[in-house]
Short mmCIF file of C-alpha atoms (C1' of nucleotides) in Angstrom, two decimals:
data_model
loop_
_atom_site.label_atom_id
_atom_site.label_comp_id
_atom_site.label_asym_id
_atom_site.label_seq_id
_atom_site.Cartn_x
_atom_site.Cartn_y
_atom_site.Cartn_z
CA MET X 1 -11.81 4.16 -1.57
CA ALA X 2 -9.19 1.62 -0.72
CA ARG X 3 -10.86 0.82 2.58
CA LEU X 4 -14.14 -0.49 1.23
CA PRO X 5 -12.77 -4.00 0.65
CA VAL X 6 -11.65 -4.10 4.26
CA TYR X 7 -15.09 -3.11 5.48
CA LEU X 8 -16.60 -5.69 3.20
CA ARG X 9 -14.46 -8.41 4.65
CA ALA X 10 -15.37 -7.41 8.18
CA LEU X 11 -19.04 -7.39 7.21
CA HIS X 12 -18.80 -10.86 5.72
CA ALA X 13 -17.31 -12.09 8.97
CA LEU X 14 -20.18 -10.54 10.91
CA GLN X 15 -22.68 -12.01 8.49
CA GLU X 16 -21.28 -15.49 9.09
CA ARG X 17 -21.72 -14.96 12.79
CA GLY X 18 -25.33 -14.12 12.17
CA VAL X 19 -25.06 -10.49 13.19
CA ALA X 20 -27.83 -8.43 11.60
CA THR X 21 -26.85 -4.94 12.63
CA VAL X 22 -23.63 -3.10 13.52
CA SER X 23 -22.79 0.32 14.86
CA SER X 24 -20.07 2.36 13.22
CA GLU X 25 -18.03 1.85 16.36
CA GLU X 26 -18.13 -1.95 16.17
CA LEU X 27 -17.50 -2.17 12.45
CA ALA X 28 -14.69 0.34 12.67
CA ALA X 29 -13.00 -1.74 15.35
CA ALA X 30 -13.30 -4.88 13.21
CA ALA X 31 -11.83 -3.09 10.23
CA GLY X 32 -9.06 -1.44 12.23
CA VAL X 33 -10.08 2.15 11.62
CA ASN X 34 -11.54 5.11 13.44
CA SER X 35 -15.34 5.24 13.65
CA ALA X 36 -15.63 8.79 12.30
CA LYS X 37 -13.64 7.77 9.25
CA LEU X 38 -15.86 4.78 8.70
CA ARG X 39 -19.02 6.85 8.90
CA LYS X 40 -17.62 9.40 6.49
CA ASP X 41 -16.60 6.67 4.06
CA LEU X 42 -20.01 5.04 4.18
CA SER X 43 -21.82 8.33 3.86
CA HIS X 44 -20.16 8.75 0.46
CA LEU X 45 -22.12 5.76 -0.81
CA GLY X 46 -25.39 7.20 0.47
CA SER X 47 -27.25 7.06 3.75
CA TYR X 48 -27.45 3.41 4.47
CA GLY X 49 -27.44 3.63 8.25
CA THR X 50 -30.22 4.20 10.75
CA ARG X 51 -29.64 6.80 13.42
CA GLY X 52 -29.86 5.42 16.88
CA VAL X 53 -29.41 1.88 15.56
CA GLY X 54 -26.52 1.37 13.16
CA TYR X 55 -26.12 -0.32 9.79
CA GLU X 56 -27.94 -3.37 8.56
CA VAL X 57 -25.17 -5.85 7.70
CA GLU X 58 -26.76 -7.56 4.73
CA TYR X 59 -27.87 -4.37 3.05
CA LEU X 60 -24.46 -2.79 3.54
CA VAL X 61 -22.71 -5.83 2.10
CA TYR X 62 -24.81 -5.49 -1.01
CA GLN X 63 -24.24 -1.76 -1.36
CA ILE X 64 -20.48 -2.02 -0.96
CA SER X 65 -20.28 -5.00 -3.32
CA ARG X 66 -22.16 -3.05 -5.92
CA GLU X 67 -19.98 0.02 -5.42
CA LEU X 68 -16.86 -2.10 -5.85
CA GLY X 69 -18.23 -3.78 -8.94
CA LEU X 70 -18.24 -7.21 -7.33
CA THR X 71 -21.75 -7.99 -8.48
CA GLN X 72 -20.27 -8.79 -11.86
CA ASP X 73 -17.49 -11.19 -12.82
CA TRP X 74 -14.02 -10.02 -13.77
CA VAL X 75 -11.82 -12.05 -16.05
CA VAL X 76 -8.19 -12.21 -14.97
CA ALA X 77 -5.07 -13.41 -16.79
CA ILE X 78 -1.90 -14.29 -14.90
CA ILE X 79 1.28 -13.69 -16.85
CA GLY X 80 4.41 -15.33 -15.55
CA VAL X 81 3.99 -18.73 -13.96
CA GLY X 82 6.95 -18.92 -11.62
CA ASN X 83 6.55 -19.62 -7.92
CA LEU X 84 4.45 -16.55 -7.39
CA GLY X 85 2.29 -17.04 -10.46
CA ARG X 86 1.57 -20.57 -9.29
CA ALA X 87 0.62 -19.35 -5.84
CA LEU X 88 -1.72 -16.79 -7.34
CA ALA X 89 -3.27 -19.34 -9.68
CA GLY X 90 -4.10 -21.53 -6.72
CA TYR X 91 -5.41 -18.74 -4.55
CA GLY X 92 -8.94 -19.46 -3.41
CA GLY X 93 -9.82 -15.89 -2.59
CA PHE X 94 -10.39 -15.00 -6.23
CA ALA X 95 -13.43 -16.97 -7.29
CA SER X 96 -15.27 -16.16 -4.11
CA ARG X 97 -15.04 -12.48 -4.89
CA GLY X 98 -16.00 -12.54 -8.52
CA PHE X 99 -12.55 -12.84 -10.05
CA ARG X 100 -12.16 -15.62 -12.58
CA VAL X 101 -8.65 -16.61 -13.63
CA ALA X 102 -9.12 -17.45 -17.29
CA ALA X 103 -5.52 -17.85 -18.42
CA LEU X 104 -1.99 -18.64 -17.28
CA LEU X 105 0.74 -17.52 -19.67
CA ASP X 106 4.50 -17.93 -19.67
CA ALA X 107 7.43 -17.59 -22.04
CA ASP X 108 9.29 -20.65 -20.78
CA GLU X 109 8.75 -23.68 -23.03
CA ALA X 110 9.35 -25.94 -20.07
CA ILE X 111 6.42 -24.42 -18.22
CA VAL X 112 4.02 -24.06 -21.15
CA GLY X 113 1.69 -27.04 -21.26
CA GLN X 114 1.90 -27.76 -17.54
CA GLU X 115 -1.34 -28.22 -15.68
CA ILE X 116 -1.65 -25.82 -12.74
CA ALA X 117 -4.71 -25.35 -10.56
CA GLY X 118 -6.77 -27.07 -13.22
CA MET X 119 -5.54 -24.89 -16.06
CA THR X 120 -3.03 -25.44 -18.82
CA VAL X 121 -0.24 -22.88 -19.08
CA GLU X 122 -0.24 -21.24 -22.50
CA HIS X 123 2.55 -19.60 -24.43
CA ILE X 124 2.96 -15.86 -24.09
CA ASP X 125 2.72 -15.57 -27.87
CA ARG X 126 -0.98 -16.19 -27.50
CA LEU X 127 -1.36 -13.21 -25.15
CA GLU X 128 -3.30 -10.96 -27.49
CA ASP X 129 -5.57 -13.76 -28.69
CA VAL X 130 -6.34 -14.91 -25.18
CA ILE X 131 -7.17 -11.40 -24.00
CA ALA X 132 -9.53 -10.86 -26.91
CA GLU X 133 -11.14 -14.30 -26.93
CA ARG X 134 -11.83 -14.55 -23.23
CA GLY X 135 -12.54 -10.90 -22.51
CA VAL X 136 -9.72 -10.43 -20.00
CA SER X 137 -10.09 -7.13 -18.20
CA ILE X 138 -7.44 -7.44 -15.50
CA ALA X 139 -3.85 -8.57 -16.12
CA VAL X 140 -1.66 -9.83 -13.29
CA ILE X 141 2.03 -9.49 -14.08
CA ALA X 142 4.17 -11.96 -12.16
CA THR X 143 7.13 -12.07 -14.53
CA PRO X 144 10.75 -11.23 -13.77
CA ALA X 145 11.44 -7.49 -13.68
CA SER X 146 13.16 -7.55 -17.04
CA ALA X 147 10.05 -8.76 -18.87
CA ALA X 148 7.46 -6.73 -17.01
CA GLN X 149 7.42 -3.54 -19.06
CA SER X 150 7.17 -5.27 -22.40
CA VAL X 151 4.43 -7.57 -21.15
CA CYS X 152 2.65 -4.54 -19.77
CA ASP X 153 2.90 -2.73 -23.11
CA ARG X 154 1.39 -5.73 -24.84
CA VAL X 155 -1.56 -6.16 -22.50
CA VAL X 156 -2.27 -2.43 -22.68
CA ALA X 157 -2.09 -2.52 -26.47
CA ALA X 158 -4.54 -5.40 -26.36
CA GLY X 159 -7.00 -3.20 -24.53
CA VAL X 160 -6.51 -4.09 -20.87
CA THR X 161 -6.74 -1.05 -18.60
CA SER X 162 -6.19 -2.63 -15.19
CA VAL X 163 -2.88 -4.16 -14.23
CA LEU X 164 -1.67 -5.68 -10.99
CA ASN X 165 2.10 -5.68 -11.02
CA PHE X 166 4.25 -7.97 -8.88
CA ALA X 167 7.50 -7.25 -10.68
CA PRO X 168 9.85 -4.88 -8.90
CA VAL X 169 9.80 -2.14 -11.51
CA VAL X 170 7.88 1.07 -12.03
CA LEU X 171 5.71 0.40 -15.05
CA SER X 172 4.94 3.27 -17.33
CA VAL X 173 1.53 3.22 -18.91
CA PRO X 174 -0.61 5.66 -20.87
CA GLU X 175 -3.23 7.74 -19.13
CA GLY X 176 -6.40 5.86 -18.35
CA VAL X 177 -4.61 2.65 -17.43
CA ASP X 178 -4.59 1.69 -13.77
CA VAL X 179 -1.54 0.02 -12.31
CA ARG X 180 -1.32 -1.25 -8.78
CA LYS X 181 1.82 -2.79 -7.45
CA VAL X 182 2.74 -5.31 -4.81
CA ASP X 183 6.40 -5.51 -3.91
CA LEU X 184 7.43 -7.78 -1.11
CA SER X 185 10.97 -6.61 -0.90
CA ILE X 186 9.87 -3.03 -0.29
CA GLU X 187 7.56 -4.19 2.46
CA LEU X 188 10.44 -5.89 4.21
CA GLN X 189 12.63 -2.85 3.78
CA ILE X 190 10.05 -0.66 5.44
CA LEU X 191 9.81 -3.10 8.35
CA ALA X 192 13.59 -3.14 8.63
CA PHE X 193 13.60 0.62 8.72
CA HIS X 194 11.22 0.75 11.68
CA GLU X 195 12.92 -2.19 13.35
CA GLN X 196 16.23 -0.41 13.21
CA ARG X 197 14.78 2.59 14.96
CA LYS X 198 13.28 0.55 17.77
CA ALA X 199 16.48 -1.32 18.49
CA GLY X 200 18.02 1.71 20.14
CA GLY X 201 19.58 2.56 16.82
CA PRO X 202 21.04 5.97 16.21
CA VAL X 203 18.32 8.60 16.41
CA GLU X 204 18.66 10.37 13.11
CA TYR X 205 16.33 13.28 12.67
CA GLU X 206 13.28 12.72 14.76
CA PRO X 207 13.14 13.08 18.52
CA ALA X 208 11.25 9.88 19.32
CA GLY X 209 7.81 8.39 19.81
CA ASP X 210 6.88 7.42 16.29
CA GLY X 211 3.73 5.93 17.77
CA ASP X 212 2.81 2.68 16.08
CA ARG X 213 -0.67 2.17 17.35
CA PRO X 214 -2.16 -1.31 17.21
CA SER X 215 -4.55 -0.76 14.37
CA ASP X 216 -2.18 1.40 12.41
CA GLN X 217 -1.41 -1.22 9.83
CA ALA X 218 0.53 0.32 7.03
CA GLU X 219 -0.79 0.08 3.55
CA TYR X 220 2.08 0.52 1.23
CA VAL X 221 3.33 -2.40 -0.80
CA GLU X 222 5.79 -3.86 -3.18
CA ALA X 223 6.58 -6.81 -5.40
CA VAL X 224 7.99 -10.24 -5.66
CA GLU X 225 10.02 -11.26 -8.65
CA LEU X 226 9.15 -14.43 -10.53
CA MET A 1 9.49 7.12 4.30
CA ALA A 2 7.94 4.44 2.20
CA ARG A 3 9.49 5.82 -0.97
CA LEU A 4 13.11 5.30 -0.05
CA PRO A 5 13.12 1.66 -1.20
CA VAL A 6 11.79 2.77 -4.57
CA TYR A 7 14.55 5.33 -4.92
CA LEU A 8 17.05 2.74 -3.90
CA ARG A 9 15.88 0.36 -6.58
CA ALA A 10 16.08 3.05 -9.22
CA LEU A 11 19.57 3.94 -8.04
CA HIS A 12 20.69 0.33 -8.24
CA ALA A 13 19.47 0.21 -11.82
CA LEU A 14 21.43 3.36 -12.63
CA GLN A 15 24.47 1.95 -10.90
CA GLU A 16 24.35 -1.15 -13.06
CA ARG A 17 24.26 1.03 -16.12
CA GLY A 18 27.40 2.74 -14.91
CA VAL A 19 25.78 6.11 -14.24
CA ALA A 20 27.78 8.08 -11.67
CA THR A 21 25.57 11.07 -11.14
CA VAL A 22 21.83 11.87 -11.39
CA SER A 23 19.77 14.99 -11.17
CA SER A 24 16.64 14.99 -9.02
CA GLU A 25 14.65 15.23 -12.22
CA GLU A 26 16.07 12.04 -13.70
CA LEU A 27 15.88 10.01 -10.53
CA ALA A 28 12.35 11.20 -9.87
CA ALA A 29 11.28 10.06 -13.33
CA ALA A 30 12.84 6.64 -12.76
CA ALA A 31 11.08 6.28 -9.44
CA GLY A 32 7.78 7.57 -10.74
CA VAL A 33 7.52 10.64 -8.53
CA ASN A 34 7.70 14.39 -8.72
CA SER A 35 11.19 15.93 -8.53
CA ALA A 36 10.33 18.35 -5.76
CA LYS A 37 9.10 15.49 -3.65
CA LEU A 38 12.25 13.54 -4.28
CA ARG A 39 14.46 16.45 -3.27
CA LYS A 40 12.47 17.00 -0.11
CA ASP A 41 12.67 13.32 0.78
CA LEU A 42 16.42 13.20 0.25
CA SER A 43 16.97 16.44 2.12
CA HIS A 44 15.59 14.71 5.22
CA LEU A 45 18.57 12.36 5.19
CA GLY A 46 21.01 15.23 4.94
CA SER A 47 22.52 17.24 2.14
CA TYR A 48 23.90 14.59 -0.14
CA GLY A 49 23.51 16.46 -3.42
CA THR A 50 25.67 19.00 -5.17
CA ARG A 51 23.96 22.12 -6.47
CA GLY A 52 24.34 22.57 -10.16
CA VAL A 53 25.32 18.91 -10.55
CA GLY A 54 23.00 16.41 -8.88
CA TYR A 55 23.51 13.39 -6.66
CA GLU A 56 26.38 10.95 -6.73
CA VAL A 57 24.73 7.57 -7.28
CA GLU A 58 27.04 5.41 -5.25
CA TYR A 59 27.10 7.71 -2.25
CA LEU A 60 23.33 8.04 -2.28
CA VAL A 61 22.89 4.26 -2.47
CA TYR A 62 25.02 3.92 0.62
CA GLN A 63 23.21 6.64 2.53
CA ILE A 64 19.75 5.29 1.76
CA SER A 65 20.81 1.73 2.53
CA ARG A 66 22.12 2.86 5.86
CA GLU A 67 18.97 4.83 6.60
CA LEU A 68 16.83 1.81 5.80
CA GLY A 69 18.97 -0.46 7.91
CA LEU A 70 20.07 -2.57 4.97
CA THR A 71 23.71 -2.47 5.93
CA GLN A 72 22.93 -5.13 8.47
CA ASP A 73 21.31 -8.52 8.02
CA TRP A 74 17.74 -9.23 9.09
CA VAL A 75 16.65 -12.71 10.04
CA VAL A 76 13.25 -13.69 8.69
CA ALA A 77 10.95 -16.61 9.50
CA ILE A 78 8.15 -17.63 7.14
CA ILE A 79 5.17 -19.17 8.87
CA GLY A 80 2.73 -21.08 6.69
CA VAL A 81 4.24 -23.01 3.82
CA GLY A 82 1.36 -23.20 1.38
CA ASN A 83 1.66 -22.00 -2.20
CA LEU A 84 2.43 -18.48 -1.12
CA GLY A 85 4.89 -19.45 1.59
CA ARG A 86 6.74 -21.58 -0.96
CA ALA A 87 6.87 -18.69 -3.41
CA LEU A 88 8.24 -16.41 -0.72
CA ALA A 89 10.81 -18.97 0.38
CA GLY A 90 12.11 -19.13 -3.17
CA TYR A 91 12.12 -15.41 -3.76
CA GLY A 92 15.56 -14.22 -4.77
CA GLY A 93 14.98 -10.60 -3.85
CA PHE A 94 15.53 -11.27 -0.16
CA ALA A 95 19.13 -12.25 0.19
CA SER A 96 20.27 -9.51 -2.14
CA ARG A 97 18.77 -6.92 0.17
CA GLY A 98 20.02 -8.25 3.46
CA PHE A 99 17.06 -10.42 4.40
CA ARG A 100 17.94 -13.95 5.39
CA VAL A 101 15.16 -16.53 5.58
CA ALA A 102 16.21 -18.65 8.52
CA ALA A 103 13.13 -20.79 9.02
CA LEU A 104 10.05 -22.22 7.35
CA LEU A 105 7.33 -23.36 9.72
CA ASP A 106 3.99 -25.06 9.23
CA ALA A 107 1.37 -26.92 11.23
CA ASP A 108 0.64 -29.55 8.60
CA GLU A 109 2.45 -32.80 9.32
CA ALA A 110 2.46 -33.59 5.60
CA ILE A 111 4.46 -30.45 4.89
CA VAL A 112 6.81 -30.56 7.87
CA GLY A 113 10.05 -32.20 6.84
CA GLN A 114 9.79 -31.22 3.20
CA GLU A 115 12.80 -29.60 1.61
CA ILE A 116 11.95 -26.21 0.09
CA ALA A 117 14.42 -23.76 -1.37
CA GLY A 118 17.20 -25.58 0.42
CA MET A 119 15.50 -25.49 3.80
CA THR A 120 13.62 -28.09 5.79
CA VAL A 121 10.13 -27.14 6.91
CA GLU A 122 9.84 -27.30 10.69
CA HIS A 123 6.83 -27.83 12.90
CA ILE A 124 5.06 -24.77 14.23
CA ASP A 125 5.52 -26.13 17.73
CA ARG A 126 9.14 -25.12 17.46
CA LEU A 127 8.20 -21.50 16.72
CA GLU A 128 9.37 -19.97 19.98
CA ASP A 129 12.60 -21.97 20.01
CA VAL A 130 13.42 -21.08 16.43
CA ILE A 131 12.82 -17.38 17.01
CA ALA A 132 15.05 -17.35 20.05
CA GLU A 133 17.80 -19.61 18.70
CA ARG A 134 18.19 -17.91 15.35
CA GLY A 135 17.47 -14.36 16.35
CA VAL A 136 14.47 -13.90 14.10
CA SER A 137 13.44 -10.26 13.97
CA ILE A 138 10.84 -10.30 11.19
CA ALA A 139 7.99 -12.79 10.92
CA VAL A 140 6.16 -13.36 7.65
CA ILE A 141 2.69 -14.78 8.19
CA ALA A 142 1.44 -16.74 5.20
CA THR A 143 -1.05 -18.96 6.99
CA PRO A 144 -4.79 -19.25 6.38
CA ALA A 145 -6.79 -16.42 7.89
CA SER A 146 -8.05 -18.58 10.71
CA ALA A 147 -4.57 -19.24 12.07
CA ALA A 148 -3.08 -15.80 11.56
CA GLN A 149 -4.03 -14.08 14.80
CA SER A 150 -2.86 -16.90 17.05
CA VAL A 151 0.40 -17.23 15.14
CA CYS A 152 0.82 -13.50 15.41
CA ASP A 153 0.24 -13.57 19.16
CA ARG A 154 2.88 -16.25 19.51
CA VAL A 155 5.55 -14.48 17.50
CA VAL A 156 4.88 -11.25 19.37
CA ALA A 157 5.08 -13.06 22.70
CA ALA A 158 8.39 -14.49 21.54
CA GLY A 159 9.71 -10.98 21.09
CA VAL A 160 9.25 -10.26 17.40
CA THR A 161 8.15 -6.68 16.75
CA SER A 162 7.92 -6.66 12.95
CA VAL A 163 5.31 -8.69 11.11
CA LEU A 164 4.46 -8.95 7.45
CA ASN A 165 0.95 -10.34 7.16
CA PHE A 166 -0.39 -12.05 4.04
CA ALA A 167 -3.49 -13.44 5.67
CA PRO A 168 -6.69 -11.57 4.94
CA VAL A 169 -7.42 -10.45 8.48
CA VAL A 170 -6.76 -7.37 10.53
CA LEU A 171 -4.24 -8.45 13.12
CA SER A 172 -4.37 -6.82 16.48
CA VAL A 173 -1.05 -6.34 18.18
CA PRO A 174 0.23 -4.43 21.19
CA GLU A 175 1.75 -1.00 20.81
CA GLY A 176 5.29 -1.04 19.55
CA VAL A 177 4.72 -3.91 17.15
CA ASP A 178 4.74 -3.08 13.45
CA VAL A 179 2.37 -4.91 11.15
CA ARG A 180 2.32 -4.47 7.41
CA LYS A 181 -0.14 -6.30 5.28
CA VAL A 182 -0.31 -7.51 1.73
CA ASP A 183 -3.71 -8.64 0.53
CA LEU A 184 -4.09 -9.62 -3.08
CA SER A 185 -7.83 -9.85 -3.09
CA ILE A 186 -8.15 -6.26 -1.93
CA GLU A 187 -5.83 -5.16 -4.73
CA LEU A 188 -8.05 -6.81 -7.29
CA GLN A 189 -11.15 -5.31 -5.74
CA ILE A 190 -9.68 -1.84 -6.03
CA LEU A 191 -8.84 -2.45 -9.67
CA ALA A 192 -12.35 -3.72 -10.29
CA PHE A 193 -13.73 -0.60 -8.69
CA HIS A 194 -11.82 1.66 -11.07
CA GLU A 195 -12.48 -0.60 -14.01
CA GLN A 196 -16.19 -0.41 -13.39
CA ARG A 197 -16.06 3.37 -13.47
CA LYS A 198 -14.19 3.49 -16.74
CA ALA A 199 -16.57 1.16 -18.49
CA GLY A 200 -19.21 3.84 -18.72
CA GLY A 201 -20.67 2.55 -15.51
CA PRO A 202 -23.19 4.61 -13.60
CA VAL A 203 -21.65 7.83 -12.34
CA GLU A 204 -22.36 7.73 -8.67
CA TYR A 205 -21.21 10.69 -6.71
CA GLU A 206 -18.31 12.29 -8.49
CA PRO A 207 -18.59 14.43 -11.59
CA ALA A 208 -15.79 12.81 -13.60
CA GLY A 209 -12.08 13.04 -14.36
CA ASP A 210 -10.60 10.90 -11.66
CA GLY A 211 -7.28 11.47 -13.35
CA ASP A 212 -5.14 8.38 -13.33
CA ARG A 213 -1.86 9.76 -14.32
CA PRO A 214 0.78 7.38 -15.68
CA SER A 215 3.12 7.41 -12.73
CA ASP A 216 0.34 7.42 -10.19
CA GLN A 217 0.78 3.83 -9.16
CA ALA A 218 -1.29 3.12 -6.13
CA GLU A 219 0.36 1.80 -3.08
CA TYR A 220 -2.19 0.06 -1.03
CA VAL A 221 -2.10 -3.67 -0.66
CA GLU A 222 -3.65 -6.81 0.61
CA ALA A 223 -3.18 -10.50 1.14
CA VAL A 224 -3.27 -13.93 -0.28
CA GLU A 225 -4.54 -16.79 1.78
CA LEU A 226 -2.44 -19.91 2.04
"C1'" DA R 1 23.88 28.80 -15.89
"C1'" DT R 2 22.33 24.75 -13.54
"C1'" DC R 3 20.34 22.20 -10.10
"C1'" DT R 4 19.82 21.57 -5.02
"C1'" DG R 5 17.60 22.77 -0.66
"C1'" DT R 6 13.72 24.85 1.45
"C1'" DG R 7 10.26 28.40 3.12
"C1'" DA R 8 5.53 29.24 1.95
"C1'" DA R 9 1.21 28.13 -0.06
"C1'" DG R 10 -2.07 24.80 -1.29
"C1'" DC R 11 -4.50 20.61 -0.99
"C1'" DC R 12 -6.56 16.55 0.85
"C1'" DG R 13 -7.61 13.16 4.14
"C1'" DT R 14 -8.49 12.72 9.06
"C1'" DT R 15 -10.51 13.89 13.36
"C1'" DC R 16 -13.48 16.48 16.27
"C1'" DA R 17 -17.75 17.64 17.93
"C1'" DC R 18 -22.40 18.20 17.57
"C1'" DA R 19 -26.89 18.81 15.26
"C1'" DG R 20 -30.64 16.06 14.26
"C1'" DC R 21 -33.09 11.83 13.25
"C1'" DG R 22 -35.09 7.57 14.99
"C1'" DC B 1 -31.17 8.54 24.68
"C1'" DG B 2 -28.09 6.45 20.96
"C1'" DC B 3 -25.96 6.68 16.89
"C1'" DT B 4 -25.61 8.52 12.24
"C1'" DG B 5 -24.31 12.15 9.12
"C1'" DT B 6 -21.57 16.20 8.51
"C1'" DG B 7 -19.70 21.07 8.92
"C1'" DA B 8 -15.50 22.86 10.74
"C1'" DA B 9 -10.89 22.62 12.54
"C1'" DC B 10 -6.66 20.30 12.21
"C1'" DG B 11 -2.43 18.38 10.48
"C1'" DG B 12 0.49 16.33 7.30
"C1'" DC B 13 1.95 15.76 2.73
"C1'" DT B 14 2.61 17.71 -1.84
"C1'" DT B 15 3.68 21.30 -4.96
"C1'" DC B 16 5.33 25.74 -6.06
"C1'" DA B 17 8.79 28.91 -6.61
"C1'" DC B 18 13.01 30.86 -5.67
"C1'" DA B 19 17.27 31.82 -2.96
"C1'" DG B 20 21.72 30.34 -3.03
"C1'" DA B 21 25.59 27.13 -3.75
"C1'" DT B 22 28.85 25.40 -7.25
#
DNA sequence: ATCTGTGAAGCCGTTCACAGCG
DNA sequence: CGCTGTGAACGGCTTCACAGAT
């Protein structure tokens, strides 16, 4: 359920505004989805709504948080402390959602030892030790493409089964390991593709009317290198 | 066709290794997809393969590049020069794929005027002028969540119809405008969700065997703030 | 004989529409 | 009467399997 985090964010916003109850229609609008879809998604977690009324915001926040595993803390290691790694290290959205960055690792001697976002960058040689000692369960790979697969192999060998990959390569991992990827350059390429079509470009194989509705925000992604 | 950029990357890698021809099977493996899917995707661009042989790498690279609109240059503006904006400005994967970052804009007087990745950060007040003068066609929003919607409204009003949003909000835009979003915190939440399940967590509503196959890299995304 | 291109079947997520609860 | 929860219809994407080109 990749949409639950989006609902959760919308619910948090409502909570801050002091809203106690929402209808599927309202919440769906805030999350940018169709109301039937939202109801079906929520019904998978159980019947947390009240017919004729809607959903109680606070209760729903708790249920979704629990479903997503956000009621516990997750220990994250960031590997590769280039521009992107630095940006991730300083990202405030982690702690607030139960993600604790416990290590920054890099292979570059010039970077190792630097203080970033209140943490000292450690040498990649310590990777296995750090994962074991601090109980890292999610590895964020922000290395250059060339290093990504070997870093991935090492974190997997060290027992990590969740990887967020920012390097522009397809990582191969054994069954049971989850890899998600974020690739900026692919995002831009997809935008360029649509942009080209709009600009009265040559119509290639579809008649017309692709239909980009307002809330139809695409959800594919790709990665930044370094 | 969100997979074309992935194919293209795999093809570039093959090209660098001097490979002249690939079968659908090989290319599919490199891109992390099924070979039937790959053939169907490529067949939509025309018949660029040779039966009994495979696809000519160089020719296919050209055809896909053309389809994606990468044979022309795209002018990009990055709005919000926090940690993430800086990382994006310094990202090398842009220029090589026909994306030219033509402007960095921010509202913070302390940041305006700084030199980053060879460019001077300009004040957000100049947004409309910059878009018009330099022919910006893609806007990258890397501002805090609170500023994202108003920045988005301004770039859309200025004629931009492609937006890449890193702020953790659902942007609402008029029909005809393309928004893609990258949200890191949502990525981590999805990983946490799966991780929780693996760890012998309470089985909630599915029997078992979710089946994370190796090449099944998820493709949803979400954004970093600032 | 090999590997592409593609009709046909299968599968899964989305949407519709309404029964039924509050 | 309003709004949730959900069976049923729909549509698009994926996979299969093979005809046919080289």
